[in-house]
Short mmCIF file of C-alpha atoms in Angstrom, two decimals:
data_model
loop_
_atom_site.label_atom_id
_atom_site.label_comp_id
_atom_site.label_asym_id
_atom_site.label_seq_id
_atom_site.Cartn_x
_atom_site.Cartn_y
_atom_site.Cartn_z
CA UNK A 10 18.98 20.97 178.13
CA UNK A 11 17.22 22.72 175.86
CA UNK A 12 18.69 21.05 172.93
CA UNK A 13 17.62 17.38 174.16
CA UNK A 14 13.68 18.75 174.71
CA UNK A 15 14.05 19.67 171.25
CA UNK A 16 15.41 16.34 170.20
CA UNK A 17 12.79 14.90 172.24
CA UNK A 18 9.55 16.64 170.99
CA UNK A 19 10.71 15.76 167.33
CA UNK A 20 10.78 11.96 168.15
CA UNK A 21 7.54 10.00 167.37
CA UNK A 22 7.27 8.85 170.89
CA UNK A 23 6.59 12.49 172.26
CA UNK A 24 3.75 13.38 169.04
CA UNK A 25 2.08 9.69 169.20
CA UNK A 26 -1.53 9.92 169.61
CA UNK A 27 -3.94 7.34 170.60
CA UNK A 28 -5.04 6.75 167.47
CA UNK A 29 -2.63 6.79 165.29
CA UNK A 30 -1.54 3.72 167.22
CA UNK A 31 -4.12 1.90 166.99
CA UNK A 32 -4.17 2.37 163.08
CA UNK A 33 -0.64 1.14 162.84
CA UNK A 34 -1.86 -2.13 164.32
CA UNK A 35 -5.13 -2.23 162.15
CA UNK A 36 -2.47 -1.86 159.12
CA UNK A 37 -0.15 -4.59 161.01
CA UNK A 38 -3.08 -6.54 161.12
CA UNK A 39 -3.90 -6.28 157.23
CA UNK A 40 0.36 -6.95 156.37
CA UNK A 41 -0.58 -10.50 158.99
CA UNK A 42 -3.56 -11.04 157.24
CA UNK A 43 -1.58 -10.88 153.66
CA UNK A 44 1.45 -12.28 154.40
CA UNK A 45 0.72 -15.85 157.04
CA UNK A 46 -2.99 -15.62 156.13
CA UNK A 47 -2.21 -14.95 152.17
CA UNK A 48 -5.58 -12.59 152.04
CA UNK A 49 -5.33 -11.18 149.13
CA UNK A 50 -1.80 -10.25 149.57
CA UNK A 51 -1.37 -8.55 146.41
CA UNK A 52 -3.23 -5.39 147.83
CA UNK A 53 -3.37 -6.28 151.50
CA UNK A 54 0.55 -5.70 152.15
CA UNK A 55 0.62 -2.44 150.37
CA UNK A 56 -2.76 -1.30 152.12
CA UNK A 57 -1.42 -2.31 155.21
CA UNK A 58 1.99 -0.88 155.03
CA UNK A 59 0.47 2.46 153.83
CA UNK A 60 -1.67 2.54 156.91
CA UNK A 61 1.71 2.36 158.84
CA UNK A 62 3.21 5.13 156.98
CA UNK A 63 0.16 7.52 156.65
CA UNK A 64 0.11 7.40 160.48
CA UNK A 65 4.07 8.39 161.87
CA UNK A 66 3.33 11.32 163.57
CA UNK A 67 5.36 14.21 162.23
CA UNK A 68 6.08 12.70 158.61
CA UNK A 69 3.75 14.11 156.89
CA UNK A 70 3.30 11.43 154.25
CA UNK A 71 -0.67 12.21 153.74
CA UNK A 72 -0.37 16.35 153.89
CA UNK A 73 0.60 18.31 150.78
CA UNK A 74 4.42 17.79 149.99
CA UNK A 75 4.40 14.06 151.56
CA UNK A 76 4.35 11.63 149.09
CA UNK A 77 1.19 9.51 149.89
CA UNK A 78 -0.67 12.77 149.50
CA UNK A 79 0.38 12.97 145.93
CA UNK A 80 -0.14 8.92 145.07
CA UNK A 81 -3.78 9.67 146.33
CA UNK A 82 -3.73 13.07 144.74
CA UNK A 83 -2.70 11.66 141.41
CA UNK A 84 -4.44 8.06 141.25
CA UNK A 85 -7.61 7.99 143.19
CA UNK A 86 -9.02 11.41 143.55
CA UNK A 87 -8.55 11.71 139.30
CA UNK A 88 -10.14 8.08 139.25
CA UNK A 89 -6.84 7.01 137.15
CA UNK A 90 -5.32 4.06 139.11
CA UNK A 91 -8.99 1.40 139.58
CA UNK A 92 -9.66 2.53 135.68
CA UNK A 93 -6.10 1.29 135.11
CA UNK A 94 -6.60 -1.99 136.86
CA UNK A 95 -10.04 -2.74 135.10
CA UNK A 96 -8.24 -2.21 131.85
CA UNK A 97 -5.63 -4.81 133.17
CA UNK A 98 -8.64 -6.83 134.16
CA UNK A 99 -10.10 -6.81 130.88
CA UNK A 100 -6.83 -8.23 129.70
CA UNK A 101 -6.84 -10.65 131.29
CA UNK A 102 -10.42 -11.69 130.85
CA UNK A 103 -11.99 -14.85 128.54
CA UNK A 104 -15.26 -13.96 127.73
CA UNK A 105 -15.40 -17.04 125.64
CA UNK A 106 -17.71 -19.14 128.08
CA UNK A 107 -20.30 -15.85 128.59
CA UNK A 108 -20.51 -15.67 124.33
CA UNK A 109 -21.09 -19.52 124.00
CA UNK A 110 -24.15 -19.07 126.65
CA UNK A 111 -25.16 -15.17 126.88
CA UNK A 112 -28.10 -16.51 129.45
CA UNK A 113 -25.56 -16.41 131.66
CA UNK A 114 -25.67 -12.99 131.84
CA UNK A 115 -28.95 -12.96 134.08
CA UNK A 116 -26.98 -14.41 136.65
CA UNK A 117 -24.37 -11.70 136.61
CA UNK A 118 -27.80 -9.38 136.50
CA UNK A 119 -29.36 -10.89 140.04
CA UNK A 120 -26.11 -10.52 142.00
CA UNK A 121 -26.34 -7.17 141.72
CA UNK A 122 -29.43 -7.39 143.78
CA UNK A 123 -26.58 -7.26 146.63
CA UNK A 124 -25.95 -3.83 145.80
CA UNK A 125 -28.85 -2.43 145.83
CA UNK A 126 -30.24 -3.82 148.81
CA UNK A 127 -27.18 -2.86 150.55
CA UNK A 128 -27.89 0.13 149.70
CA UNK A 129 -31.32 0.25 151.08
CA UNK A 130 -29.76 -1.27 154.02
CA UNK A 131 -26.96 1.84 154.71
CA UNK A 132 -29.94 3.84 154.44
CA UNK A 133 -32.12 1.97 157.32
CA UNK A 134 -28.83 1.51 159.58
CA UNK A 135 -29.66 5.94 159.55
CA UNK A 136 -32.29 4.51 162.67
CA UNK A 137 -29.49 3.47 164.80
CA UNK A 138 -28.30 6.73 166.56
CA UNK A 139 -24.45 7.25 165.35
CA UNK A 140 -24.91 6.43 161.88
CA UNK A 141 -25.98 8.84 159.14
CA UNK A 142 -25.14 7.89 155.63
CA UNK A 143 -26.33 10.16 152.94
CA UNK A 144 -27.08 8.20 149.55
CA UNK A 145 -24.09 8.83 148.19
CA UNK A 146 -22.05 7.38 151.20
CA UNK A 147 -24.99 4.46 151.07
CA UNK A 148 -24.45 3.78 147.04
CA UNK A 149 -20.39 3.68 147.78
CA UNK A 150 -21.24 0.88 150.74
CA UNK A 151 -23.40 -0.63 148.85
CA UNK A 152 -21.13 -0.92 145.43
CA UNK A 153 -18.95 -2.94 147.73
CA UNK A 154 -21.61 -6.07 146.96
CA UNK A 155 -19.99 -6.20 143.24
CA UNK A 156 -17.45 -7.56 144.92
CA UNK A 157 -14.82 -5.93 142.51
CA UNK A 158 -12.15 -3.94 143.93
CA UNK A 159 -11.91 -1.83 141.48
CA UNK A 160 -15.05 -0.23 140.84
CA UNK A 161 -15.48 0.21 144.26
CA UNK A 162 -12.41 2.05 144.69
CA UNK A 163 -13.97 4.08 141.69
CA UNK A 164 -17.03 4.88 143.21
CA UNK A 165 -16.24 5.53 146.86
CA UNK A 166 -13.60 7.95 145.40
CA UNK A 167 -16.20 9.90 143.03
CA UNK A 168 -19.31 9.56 145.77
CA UNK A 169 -17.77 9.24 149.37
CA UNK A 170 -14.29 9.61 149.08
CA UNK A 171 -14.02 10.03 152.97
CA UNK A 172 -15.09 6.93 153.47
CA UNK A 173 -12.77 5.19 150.57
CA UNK A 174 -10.43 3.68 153.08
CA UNK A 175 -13.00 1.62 155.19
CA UNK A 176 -14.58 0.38 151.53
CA UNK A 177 -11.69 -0.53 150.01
CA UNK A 178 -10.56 -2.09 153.36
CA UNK A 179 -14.20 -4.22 153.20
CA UNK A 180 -14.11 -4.46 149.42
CA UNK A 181 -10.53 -6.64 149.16
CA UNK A 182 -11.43 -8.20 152.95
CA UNK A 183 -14.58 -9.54 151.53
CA UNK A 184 -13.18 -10.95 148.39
CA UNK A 185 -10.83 -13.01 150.17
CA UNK A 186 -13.44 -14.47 152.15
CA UNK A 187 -15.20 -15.45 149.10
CA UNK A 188 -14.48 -19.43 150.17
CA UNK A 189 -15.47 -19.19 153.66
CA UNK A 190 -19.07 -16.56 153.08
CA UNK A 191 -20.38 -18.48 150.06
CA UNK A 192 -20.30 -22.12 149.96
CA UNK A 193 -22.56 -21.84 153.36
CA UNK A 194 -25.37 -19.65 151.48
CA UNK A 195 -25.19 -21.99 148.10
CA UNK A 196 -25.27 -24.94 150.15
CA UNK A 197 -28.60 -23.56 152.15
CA UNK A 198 -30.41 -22.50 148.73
CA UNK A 199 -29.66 -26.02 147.00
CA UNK A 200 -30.24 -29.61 146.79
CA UNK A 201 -28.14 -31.90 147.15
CA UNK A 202 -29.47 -33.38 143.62
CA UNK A 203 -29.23 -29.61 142.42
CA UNK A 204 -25.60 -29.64 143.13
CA UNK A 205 -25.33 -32.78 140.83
CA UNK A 206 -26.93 -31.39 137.59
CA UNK A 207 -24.31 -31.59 134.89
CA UNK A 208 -24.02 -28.83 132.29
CA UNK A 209 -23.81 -29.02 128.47
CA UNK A 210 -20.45 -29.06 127.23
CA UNK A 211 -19.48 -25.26 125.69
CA UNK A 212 -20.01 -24.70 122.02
CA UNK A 213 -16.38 -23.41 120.42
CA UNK A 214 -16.43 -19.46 120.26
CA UNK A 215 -15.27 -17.85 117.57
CA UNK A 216 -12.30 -15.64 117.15
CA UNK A 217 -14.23 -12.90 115.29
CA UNK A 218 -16.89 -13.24 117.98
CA UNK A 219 -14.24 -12.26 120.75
CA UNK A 220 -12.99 -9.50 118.93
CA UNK A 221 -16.63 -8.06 118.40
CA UNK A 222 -17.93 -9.13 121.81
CA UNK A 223 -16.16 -5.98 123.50
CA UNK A 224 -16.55 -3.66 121.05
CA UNK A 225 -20.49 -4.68 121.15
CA UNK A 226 -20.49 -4.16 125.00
CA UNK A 227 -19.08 -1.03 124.68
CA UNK A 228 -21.27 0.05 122.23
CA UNK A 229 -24.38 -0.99 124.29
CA UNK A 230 -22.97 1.00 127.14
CA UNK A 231 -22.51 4.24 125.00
CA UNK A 232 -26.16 3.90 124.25
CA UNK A 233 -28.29 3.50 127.52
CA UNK A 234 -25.37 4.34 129.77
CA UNK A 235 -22.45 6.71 129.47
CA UNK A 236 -22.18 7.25 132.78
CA UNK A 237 -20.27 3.51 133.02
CA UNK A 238 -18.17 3.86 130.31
CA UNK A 239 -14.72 5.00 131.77
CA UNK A 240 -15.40 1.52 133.79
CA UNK A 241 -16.40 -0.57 130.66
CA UNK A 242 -14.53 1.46 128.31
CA UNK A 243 -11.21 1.01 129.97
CA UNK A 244 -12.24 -2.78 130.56
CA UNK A 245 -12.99 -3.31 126.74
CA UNK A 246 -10.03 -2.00 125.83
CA UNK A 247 -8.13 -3.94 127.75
CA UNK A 248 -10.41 -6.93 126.39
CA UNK A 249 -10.05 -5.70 122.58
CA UNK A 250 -6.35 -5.88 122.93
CA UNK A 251 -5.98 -9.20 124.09
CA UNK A 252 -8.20 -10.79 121.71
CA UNK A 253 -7.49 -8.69 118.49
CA UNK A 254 -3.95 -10.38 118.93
CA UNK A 255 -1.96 -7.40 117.02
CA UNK A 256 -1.03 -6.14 120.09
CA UNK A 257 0.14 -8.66 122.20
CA UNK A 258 2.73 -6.30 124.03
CA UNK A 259 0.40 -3.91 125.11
CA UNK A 260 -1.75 -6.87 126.04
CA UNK A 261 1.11 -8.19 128.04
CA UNK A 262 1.81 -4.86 130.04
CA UNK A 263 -1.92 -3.98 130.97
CA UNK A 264 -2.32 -7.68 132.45
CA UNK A 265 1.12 -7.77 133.64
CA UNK A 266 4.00 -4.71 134.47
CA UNK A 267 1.23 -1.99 134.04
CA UNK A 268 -1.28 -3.74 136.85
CA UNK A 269 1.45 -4.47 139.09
CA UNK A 270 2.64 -0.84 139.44
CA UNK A 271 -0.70 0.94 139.39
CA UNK A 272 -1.46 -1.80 142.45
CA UNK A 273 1.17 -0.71 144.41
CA UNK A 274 0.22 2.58 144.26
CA UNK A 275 -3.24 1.62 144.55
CA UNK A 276 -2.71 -0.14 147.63
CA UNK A 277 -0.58 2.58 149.33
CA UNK A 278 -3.46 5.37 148.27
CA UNK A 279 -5.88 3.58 150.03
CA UNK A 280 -3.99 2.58 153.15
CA UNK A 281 -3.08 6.41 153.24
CA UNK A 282 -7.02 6.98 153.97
CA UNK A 283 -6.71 4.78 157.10
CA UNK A 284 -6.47 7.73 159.55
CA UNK A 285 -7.51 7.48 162.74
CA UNK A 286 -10.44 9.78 162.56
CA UNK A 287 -11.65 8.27 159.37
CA UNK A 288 -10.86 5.20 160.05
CA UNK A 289 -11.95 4.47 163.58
CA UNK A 290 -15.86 5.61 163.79
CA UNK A 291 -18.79 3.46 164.00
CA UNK A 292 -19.27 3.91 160.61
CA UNK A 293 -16.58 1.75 159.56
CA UNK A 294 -18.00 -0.89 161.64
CA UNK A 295 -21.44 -0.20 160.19
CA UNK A 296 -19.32 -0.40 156.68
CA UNK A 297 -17.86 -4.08 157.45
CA UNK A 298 -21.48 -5.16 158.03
CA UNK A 299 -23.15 -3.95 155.07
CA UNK A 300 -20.38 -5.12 153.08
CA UNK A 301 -20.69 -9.11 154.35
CA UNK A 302 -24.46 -8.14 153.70
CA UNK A 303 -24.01 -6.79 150.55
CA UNK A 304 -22.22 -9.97 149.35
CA UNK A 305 -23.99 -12.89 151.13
CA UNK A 306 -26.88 -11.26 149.21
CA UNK A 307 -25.89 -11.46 145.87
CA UNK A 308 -24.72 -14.83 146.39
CA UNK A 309 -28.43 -15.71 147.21
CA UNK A 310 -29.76 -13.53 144.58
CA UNK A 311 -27.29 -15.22 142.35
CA UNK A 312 -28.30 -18.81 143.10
CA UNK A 313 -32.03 -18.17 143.17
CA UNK A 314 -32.21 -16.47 139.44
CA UNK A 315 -30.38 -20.11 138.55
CA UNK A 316 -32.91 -21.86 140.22
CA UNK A 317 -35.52 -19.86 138.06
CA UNK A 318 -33.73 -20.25 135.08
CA UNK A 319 -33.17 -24.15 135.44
CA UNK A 320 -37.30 -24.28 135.53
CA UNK A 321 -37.48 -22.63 132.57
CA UNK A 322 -34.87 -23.60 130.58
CA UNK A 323 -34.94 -26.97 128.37
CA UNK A 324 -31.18 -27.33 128.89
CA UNK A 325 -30.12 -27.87 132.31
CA UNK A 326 -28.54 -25.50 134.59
CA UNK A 327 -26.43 -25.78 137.80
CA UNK A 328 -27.72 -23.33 140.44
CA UNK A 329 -24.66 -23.17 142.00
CA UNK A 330 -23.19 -21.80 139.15
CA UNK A 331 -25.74 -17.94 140.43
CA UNK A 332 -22.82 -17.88 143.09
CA UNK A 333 -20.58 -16.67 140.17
CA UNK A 334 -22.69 -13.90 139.15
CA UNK A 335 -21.02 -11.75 142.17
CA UNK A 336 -17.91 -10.64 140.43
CA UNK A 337 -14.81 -11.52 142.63
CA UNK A 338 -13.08 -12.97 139.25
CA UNK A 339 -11.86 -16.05 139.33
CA UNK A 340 -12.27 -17.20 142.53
CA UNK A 341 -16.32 -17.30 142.81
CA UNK A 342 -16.03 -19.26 140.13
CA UNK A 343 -13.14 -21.39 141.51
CA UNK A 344 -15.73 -21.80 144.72
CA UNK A 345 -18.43 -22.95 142.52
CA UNK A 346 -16.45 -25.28 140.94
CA UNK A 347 -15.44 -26.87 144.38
CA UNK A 348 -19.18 -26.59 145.71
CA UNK A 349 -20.07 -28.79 142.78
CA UNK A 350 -17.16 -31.57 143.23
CA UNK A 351 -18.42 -32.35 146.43
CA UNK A 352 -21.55 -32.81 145.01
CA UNK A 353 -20.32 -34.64 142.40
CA UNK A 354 -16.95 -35.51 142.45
CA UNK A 355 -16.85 -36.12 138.26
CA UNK A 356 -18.50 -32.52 137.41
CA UNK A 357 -15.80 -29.75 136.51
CA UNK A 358 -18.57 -26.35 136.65
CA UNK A 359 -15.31 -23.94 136.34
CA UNK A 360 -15.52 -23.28 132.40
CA UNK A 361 -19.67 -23.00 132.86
CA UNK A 362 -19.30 -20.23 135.81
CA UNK A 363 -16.89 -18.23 134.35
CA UNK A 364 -19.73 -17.11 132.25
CA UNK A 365 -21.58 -15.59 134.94
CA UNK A 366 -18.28 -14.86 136.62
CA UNK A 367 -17.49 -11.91 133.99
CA UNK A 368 -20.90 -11.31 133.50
CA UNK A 369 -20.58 -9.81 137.39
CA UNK A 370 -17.66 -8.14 136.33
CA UNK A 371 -20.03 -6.29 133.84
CA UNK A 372 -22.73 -6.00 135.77
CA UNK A 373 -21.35 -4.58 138.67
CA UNK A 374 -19.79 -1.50 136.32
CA UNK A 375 -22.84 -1.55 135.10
CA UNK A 376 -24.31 -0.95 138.18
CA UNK A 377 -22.05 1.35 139.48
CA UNK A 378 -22.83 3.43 136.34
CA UNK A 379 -26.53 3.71 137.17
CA UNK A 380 -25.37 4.58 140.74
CA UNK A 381 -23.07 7.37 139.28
CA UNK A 382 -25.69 8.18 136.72
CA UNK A 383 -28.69 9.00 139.47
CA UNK A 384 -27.29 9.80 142.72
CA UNK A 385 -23.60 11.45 141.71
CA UNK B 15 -33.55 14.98 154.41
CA UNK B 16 -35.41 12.79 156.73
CA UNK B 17 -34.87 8.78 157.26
CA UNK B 18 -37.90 7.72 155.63
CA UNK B 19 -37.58 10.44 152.99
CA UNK B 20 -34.30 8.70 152.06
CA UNK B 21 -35.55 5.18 152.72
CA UNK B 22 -38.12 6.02 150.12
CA UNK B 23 -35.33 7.42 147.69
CA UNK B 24 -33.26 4.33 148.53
CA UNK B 25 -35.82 1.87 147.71
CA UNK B 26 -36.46 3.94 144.41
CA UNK B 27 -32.90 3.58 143.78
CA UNK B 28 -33.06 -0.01 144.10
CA UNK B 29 -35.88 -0.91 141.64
CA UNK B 30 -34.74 1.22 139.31
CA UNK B 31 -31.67 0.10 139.50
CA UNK B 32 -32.10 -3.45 139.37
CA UNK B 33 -35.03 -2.95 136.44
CA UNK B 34 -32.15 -1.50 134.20
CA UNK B 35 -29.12 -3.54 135.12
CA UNK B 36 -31.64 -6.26 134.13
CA UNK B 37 -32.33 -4.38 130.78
CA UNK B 38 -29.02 -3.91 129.72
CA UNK B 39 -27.51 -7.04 130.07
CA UNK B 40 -30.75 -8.79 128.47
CA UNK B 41 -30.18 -6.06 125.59
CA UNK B 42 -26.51 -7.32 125.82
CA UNK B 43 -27.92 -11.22 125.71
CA UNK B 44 -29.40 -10.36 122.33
CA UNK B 45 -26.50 -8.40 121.13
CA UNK B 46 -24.37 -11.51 121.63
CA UNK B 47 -26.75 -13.58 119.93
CA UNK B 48 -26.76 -11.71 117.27
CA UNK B 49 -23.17 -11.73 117.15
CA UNK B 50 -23.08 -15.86 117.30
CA UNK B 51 -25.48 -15.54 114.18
CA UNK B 52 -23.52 -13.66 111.93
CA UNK B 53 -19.84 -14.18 113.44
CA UNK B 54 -19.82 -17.75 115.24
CA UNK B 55 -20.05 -20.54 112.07
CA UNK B 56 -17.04 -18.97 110.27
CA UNK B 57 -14.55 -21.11 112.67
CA UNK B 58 -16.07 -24.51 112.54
CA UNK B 59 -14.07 -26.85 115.08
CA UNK B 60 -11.30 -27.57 112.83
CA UNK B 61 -10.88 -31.38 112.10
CA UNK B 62 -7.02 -32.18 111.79
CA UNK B 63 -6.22 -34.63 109.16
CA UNK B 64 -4.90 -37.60 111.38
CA UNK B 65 -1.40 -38.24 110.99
CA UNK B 66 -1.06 -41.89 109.46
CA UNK B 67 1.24 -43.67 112.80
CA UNK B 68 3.49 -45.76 112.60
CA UNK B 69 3.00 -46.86 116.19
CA UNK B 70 1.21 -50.17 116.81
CA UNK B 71 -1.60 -49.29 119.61
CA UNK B 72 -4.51 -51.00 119.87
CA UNK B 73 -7.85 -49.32 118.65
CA UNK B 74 -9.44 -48.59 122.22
CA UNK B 75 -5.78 -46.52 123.15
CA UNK B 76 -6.01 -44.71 120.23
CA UNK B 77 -9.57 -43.88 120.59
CA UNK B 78 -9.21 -42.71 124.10
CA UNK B 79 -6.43 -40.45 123.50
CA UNK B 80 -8.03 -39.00 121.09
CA UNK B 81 -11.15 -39.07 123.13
CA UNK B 82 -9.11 -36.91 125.70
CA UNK B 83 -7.41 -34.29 123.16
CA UNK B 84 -10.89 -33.37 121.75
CA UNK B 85 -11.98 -33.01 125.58
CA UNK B 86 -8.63 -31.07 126.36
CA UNK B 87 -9.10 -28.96 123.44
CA UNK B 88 -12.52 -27.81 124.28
CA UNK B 89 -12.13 -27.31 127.29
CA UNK B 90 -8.82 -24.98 126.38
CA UNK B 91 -10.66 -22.79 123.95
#
């Protein structure tokens, strides 16, 4: 008799509490949404599943010894695993259109007026009783308006790392829903005859340009801002040795092995932070706001600077293309692009807003290096 | 710290912020033009001697294929 109650308090059904149940289903949810809804999957499954794990009673997978302790331990808490992805990123990165027109670069600039008004926003959302961000949990919200994965997996994990798993959760939620949050906010800030204007074709770029382009970033960046470069560092290297072309195979295994197996650890870290009384507060609720806040703002921001810049500018400029300037690489700029053919069913904008595209990317490390720089 | 002691912080935060993410990438803007001056003409668009055909096609083909590489190609660069 006394054997079986043994047997029976080391069975999950006996230990199960509330919550933990509930976070398996939010991480069930997250493996539906990547696998019928395809969500970003790449990240969503292993989120998802690591939610599952982190929360079987009795395991131990997130306590010293279990092994999604040590993933976290290892990868997020040193910062290693998003720095290892943005090198990946900057791998796989062309930042041939942003060279041919540098302007662009404004655009990446006035999406990041997202972030910061997020940010101001985490900080009001203090008047509703329940909340009370402090502005470090308010910049790691906020960051989550760069729409890049990445550096908001940095940040949260250097400013707020308690609330890392509800960020991360928005961050990659968010970027999925790219297509469905934007066209709506482009379409309400534009003309119909807006939508039309065709761009100049792109001047040819250089080889020697490419090569110099990330060096000359980086350089920049050591200058006014050190505080971004293990984000921009990592992502010009990454950028330096695709284009140098003498190293193709470490080229090929930052963009291709290398980010696959630092995401699957990436993805299990972060669904290891989905505990129940991290996860489920109101502040995670307060988190999914700001973050669909965060990035229908920059979208706007985005789209108005355009509109500015098309007044003043004797060549003519697609506002849609101020969409791009939120990060969320390629597929803002895949969403301009289809903004535009229904417009204008002859006018391919995809080369033109990948220049603002990775001028996001930039600007949102950037960004997240002043954030770092002032309130870390 | 208070709300509006942090609201006032937070709206600090976000000028500043947005004054210098403006500055640096307009710094960056000149950096790259500079760059275009003294690294972009090296690589003019290279013009490949056309290979004399053999093939028979009418002018307008030929022109429109043509047409559609130099589109494809700078579109692919």
């Amino acid at each position: 008799m006394e054997g079986l109650q043994t047997l029976w308090a080391s069975t999950a059904l006996a230990n199960f509490e509330i919550g933990q149940i509930v976070m398996m289903l939010v991480g069930g949810l997250l493996l539906f949404l990547a696998i019928k809804k395809g969500f970003e999957p790449l990240l969503l499954l292993p989120i998802g599943f690591g939610a599952v794990l982190a929360n079987i009673p009795l395991a131990g997978f997130t306590e010293p010894g279990g092994v999604l302790y040590y993933i976290y331990y290892v990868g997020i808490e040193t910062g290693v695993f998003p720095l290892l992805i943005f090198m990946g990123v900057g791998a796989m990165t062309d930042f041939g259109a942003l060279i041919a027109n540098p302007r662009m670069l404004f655009l990446g600039a006035a999406a990041q007026f997202g972030i910061f008004a997020t940010l101001f926003g985490a900080i009001a959302l203090n008047l509703v009783p329940g909340f009370d961000f402090s502005l470090k949990d308010a910049s790691a919200i906020a960051i989550i308006g760069g729409a890049d994965g990445p550096t908001a997996i940095f940040l949260a994990s250097k400013l707020a790392p308690d609330l890392l798993g509800a960020i991360a959760v928005a961050a990659y939620s968010y970027m999925a829903l790219v297509p469905i949050i934007q066209p709506p906010i482009m379409k309400a800030l534009t003309t119909p005859e807006e939508r039309k204007i065709k761009m100049e074709q792109l001047r040819q770029v250089s080889k020697k340009e490419k090569i110099l382009f990330p060096l000359a970033v980086l350089f920049l960046t050591i200058l006014f801002l050190p505080a971004a470069t293990p984000l921009v560092g990592m992502f010009c290297l990454g950028n330096l040795m695709k284009e140098s072309g003498v190293v193709d195979r470490l080229s090929n295994t930052a963009q291709n092995e290398l980010i696959n197996i630092v995401t699957i650890f990436l993805g299990l870290a972060v669904g290891s932070k989905l505990s129940a009384d991290q996860f489920l507060t109101i502040e995670t609720l307060g988190i999914l706001g700001l973050g669909a806040v965060a990035f229908s703002i920059g979208t706007g921001t985005g789209v108005l600077m355009a509109k500015l810049m098309s007044k003043f500018s004797d060549k003519p400029i697609n506002p849609l293309l101020g969409a791009a300037g939120v990060s969320a690489v390629p597929m803002a700029a895949r969403v301009v692009n289809k903004v535009g053919l229904e417009a204008n069913p002859h006018n391919f904008l995809l080369m033109h807003a990948m220049g603002p595209n990775v001028a996001g990317v930039l600007g949102s490390a950037v960004a997240a290096g002043i954030l770092l720089a002032l309130v870390g | 710290m208070s709300v509006s002691e942090l609201l006032y912080e937070a709206a600090i935060l976000m000028v500043v912020g947005m004054v210098v993410v403006f500055i640096f990438l307009t710094l960056l803007i000149f950096a790259t033009k500079l760059l275009s001056k003294f690294a972009g003409q090296e690589e003019a668009p290279v013009n490949n001697p056309v290979q004399p055909s053999n093939l028979n096609a009418p002018a307008p083909v030929i022109a429109a294929i043509s047409a559609a590489i130099h589109q494809y190609k700078q579109n692919n660069k």
